[in-house]
Amino acid sequence: MIYSRYGSWKNHCVGNQATWLLPWFCHLLGPVVGGWYRVLDRLLPRTTKADALKKMLLDQGCFAPCFLGCFLPLVGALNGLSAQDNWAKLRRVSRAGGRWLWPAVQLANFYLVPLHYRLAVVQCVAVLWNSYLSWKAHRL
């Protein structure tokens, strides 16, 4: 459909496609992350320090790499980045300090925050973190 409408991918306006896909992706993101938290709570139902540590390790070791490995290349592709540029961006993001921030946030989240508030806590921290990343990426 896109090919027949625009003639080729070179003439395709990625911005229009991103604007159309963004609400759908946002409606997918919340349920995926919220569902992951429910799965973790079923696997480890207690809120002890040891269980919070196990949840954080599972989250950071299993879910985060898969999620970032899907999310960042998709956003990069919608922004017109090549595969090499996407890979470079993934490396920059991984070196930006998130590997220290998110385990601490998730450990506190799994230990102190009830299940139905966890997604909201993570999204509040994510707004601050993404603002920092955006500032860092665009500073001159």
Tab-separated table of C-alpha atoms in Angstrom:
chain	number	residue	atom	x	y	z
A	1	MET	CA	0.000	0.000	0.000
A	2	ILE	CA	2.744	2.456	0.902
A	3	TYR	CA	4.671	1.549	-2.243
A	4	SER	CA	1.657	2.019	-4.487
A	5	ARG	CA	0.728	5.305	-2.841
A	6	TYR	CA	4.167	6.915	-2.748
A	7	GLY	CA	5.889	5.114	-5.613
A	8	SER	CA	8.933	4.090	-3.586
A	9	TRP	CA	10.329	4.051	-0.072
A	10	LYS	CA	12.624	6.977	-0.940
A	11	ASN	CA	9.637	9.284	-1.282
A	12	HIS	CA	7.880	7.891	1.775
A	13	CYS	CA	7.339	10.460	4.538
A	14	VAL	CA	8.426	8.729	7.721
A	15	GLY	CA	7.062	11.565	9.871
A	16	ASN	CA	3.502	10.946	8.693
A	17	GLN	CA	3.885	7.213	9.316
A	18	ALA	CA	5.315	7.855	12.787
A	19	THR	CA	2.424	10.179	13.630
A	20	TRP	CA	-0.033	7.492	12.617
A	21	LEU	CA	1.790	4.696	14.463
A	22	LEU	CA	2.593	6.576	17.671
A	23	PRO	CA	-0.859	6.262	19.311
A	24	TRP	CA	-0.968	2.561	18.461
A	25	PHE	CA	2.483	2.000	19.877
A	26	CYS	CA	1.575	3.912	23.052
A	27	HIS	CA	-1.500	1.733	23.498
A	28	LEU	CA	0.722	-1.318	23.132
A	29	LEU	CA	3.486	-0.140	25.452
A	30	GLY	CA	1.424	0.191	28.650
A	31	PRO	CA	-0.223	-3.218	28.426
A	32	VAL	CA	3.076	-4.948	27.595
A	33	VAL	CA	4.959	-3.440	30.532
A	34	GLY	CA	1.971	-3.769	32.869
A	35	GLY	CA	1.543	-7.397	31.806
A	36	TRP	CA	5.228	-8.033	32.491
A	37	TYR	CA	4.818	-6.684	36.034
A	38	ARG	CA	1.826	-8.971	36.595
A	39	VAL	CA	3.852	-11.959	35.355
A	40	LEU	CA	6.664	-11.067	37.755
A	41	ASP	CA	4.157	-10.760	40.594
A	42	ARG	CA	2.746	-14.203	39.810
A	43	LEU	CA	6.220	-15.733	39.682
A	44	LEU	CA	7.388	-14.014	42.869
A	45	PRO	CA	4.281	-12.937	44.823
A	46	ARG	CA	6.000	-11.743	48.006
A	47	THR	CA	7.496	-8.286	48.513
A	48	THR	CA	10.559	-9.238	50.520
A	49	LYS	CA	13.943	-7.705	49.780
A	50	ALA	CA	15.118	-10.990	48.242
A	51	ASP	CA	12.055	-11.228	45.967
A	52	ALA	CA	12.406	-7.577	44.943
A	53	LEU	CA	16.030	-8.281	44.022
A	54	LYS	CA	14.996	-11.353	41.997
A	55	LYS	CA	12.301	-9.337	40.182
A	56	MET	CA	14.796	-6.595	39.389
A	57	LEU	CA	17.313	-9.131	38.049
A	58	LEU	CA	14.650	-10.779	35.883
A	59	ASP	CA	13.431	-7.395	34.666
A	60	GLN	CA	16.878	-6.039	33.839
A	61	GLY	CA	18.257	-9.338	32.522
A	62	CYS	CA	15.306	-10.556	30.442
A	63	PHE	CA	12.722	-7.886	29.727
A	64	ALA	CA	14.810	-4.703	29.407
A	65	PRO	CA	17.215	-6.000	26.720
A	66	CYS	CA	14.365	-7.448	24.650
A	67	PHE	CA	12.240	-4.338	25.049
A	68	LEU	CA	15.037	-1.915	24.196
A	69	GLY	CA	16.188	-4.150	21.356
A	70	CYS	CA	12.727	-3.817	19.780
A	71	PHE	CA	11.760	-0.282	20.797
A	72	LEU	CA	14.888	1.705	19.944
A	73	PRO	CA	15.408	0.258	16.429
A	74	LEU	CA	11.724	0.833	15.639
A	75	VAL	CA	11.907	4.456	16.756
A	76	GLY	CA	15.200	4.877	14.904
A	77	ALA	CA	13.736	3.419	11.722
A	78	LEU	CA	10.723	5.728	11.979
A	79	ASN	CA	13.172	8.615	12.326
A	80	GLY	CA	14.998	7.495	9.198
A	81	LEU	CA	18.156	6.118	10.824
A	82	SER	CA	20.164	3.446	9.046
A	83	ALA	CA	20.985	0.136	10.735
A	84	GLN	CA	24.502	1.385	11.533
A	85	ASP	CA	23.150	4.616	13.046
A	86	ASN	CA	20.637	2.606	15.085
A	87	TRP	CA	23.412	0.347	16.406
A	88	ALA	CA	25.530	3.358	17.352
A	89	LYS	CA	22.548	4.888	19.128
A	90	LEU	CA	21.929	1.669	21.081
A	91	ARG	CA	25.557	1.713	22.256
A	92	ARG	CA	25.326	5.395	23.267
A	93	VAL	CA	22.125	4.793	25.225
A	94	SER	CA	23.642	1.820	27.022
A	95	ARG	CA	26.637	3.950	28.049
A	96	ALA	CA	24.517	6.913	29.149
A	97	GLY	CA	24.126	5.717	32.738
A	98	GLY	CA	20.837	3.857	32.465
A	99	ARG	CA	22.445	0.630	33.557
A	100	TRP	CA	22.852	2.236	37.007
A	101	LEU	CA	19.594	4.199	37.188
A	102	TRP	CA	17.057	1.582	36.145
A	103	PRO	CA	18.141	-1.268	38.434
A	104	ALA	CA	17.903	1.097	41.417
A	105	VAL	CA	14.505	2.401	40.296
A	106	GLN	CA	13.169	-1.099	39.713
A	107	LEU	CA	14.515	-2.428	43.002
A	108	ALA	CA	12.712	0.349	44.894
A	109	ASN	CA	9.668	-0.100	42.663
A	110	PHE	CA	9.364	-3.839	43.317
A	111	TYR	CA	10.016	-3.492	47.055
A	112	LEU	CA	8.058	-0.350	47.981
A	113	VAL	CA	5.351	0.230	45.359
A	114	PRO	CA	2.107	-1.789	45.058
A	115	LEU	CA	1.613	-3.582	41.729
A	116	HIS	CA	-1.085	-1.223	40.395
A	117	TYR	CA	1.209	1.833	40.814
A	118	ARG	CA	4.428	0.344	39.432
A	119	LEU	CA	3.829	1.294	35.813
A	120	ALA	CA	3.055	4.898	36.805
A	121	VAL	CA	6.252	5.135	38.859
A	122	VAL	CA	8.348	3.779	36.001
A	123	GLN	CA	6.718	6.136	33.502
A	124	CYS	CA	7.403	9.169	35.739
A	125	VAL	CA	11.068	8.212	35.982
A	126	ALA	CA	11.092	7.457	32.246
A	127	VAL	CA	9.914	10.998	31.432
A	128	LEU	CA	12.838	12.416	33.412
A	129	TRP	CA	15.291	9.889	31.949
A	130	ASN	CA	14.120	10.458	28.374
A	131	SER	CA	14.355	14.211	28.883
A	132	TYR	CA	17.938	13.764	30.019
A	133	LEU	CA	18.749	11.514	27.048
A	134	SER	CA	17.149	13.968	24.639
A	135	TRP	CA	19.104	16.861	26.131
A	136	LYS	CA	22.315	14.855	25.959
A	137	ALA	CA	21.668	13.777	22.360
A	138	HIS	CA	20.851	17.274	21.125
A	139	ARG	CA	23.249	19.500	23.015
A	140	LEU	CA	25.752	21.288	20.837
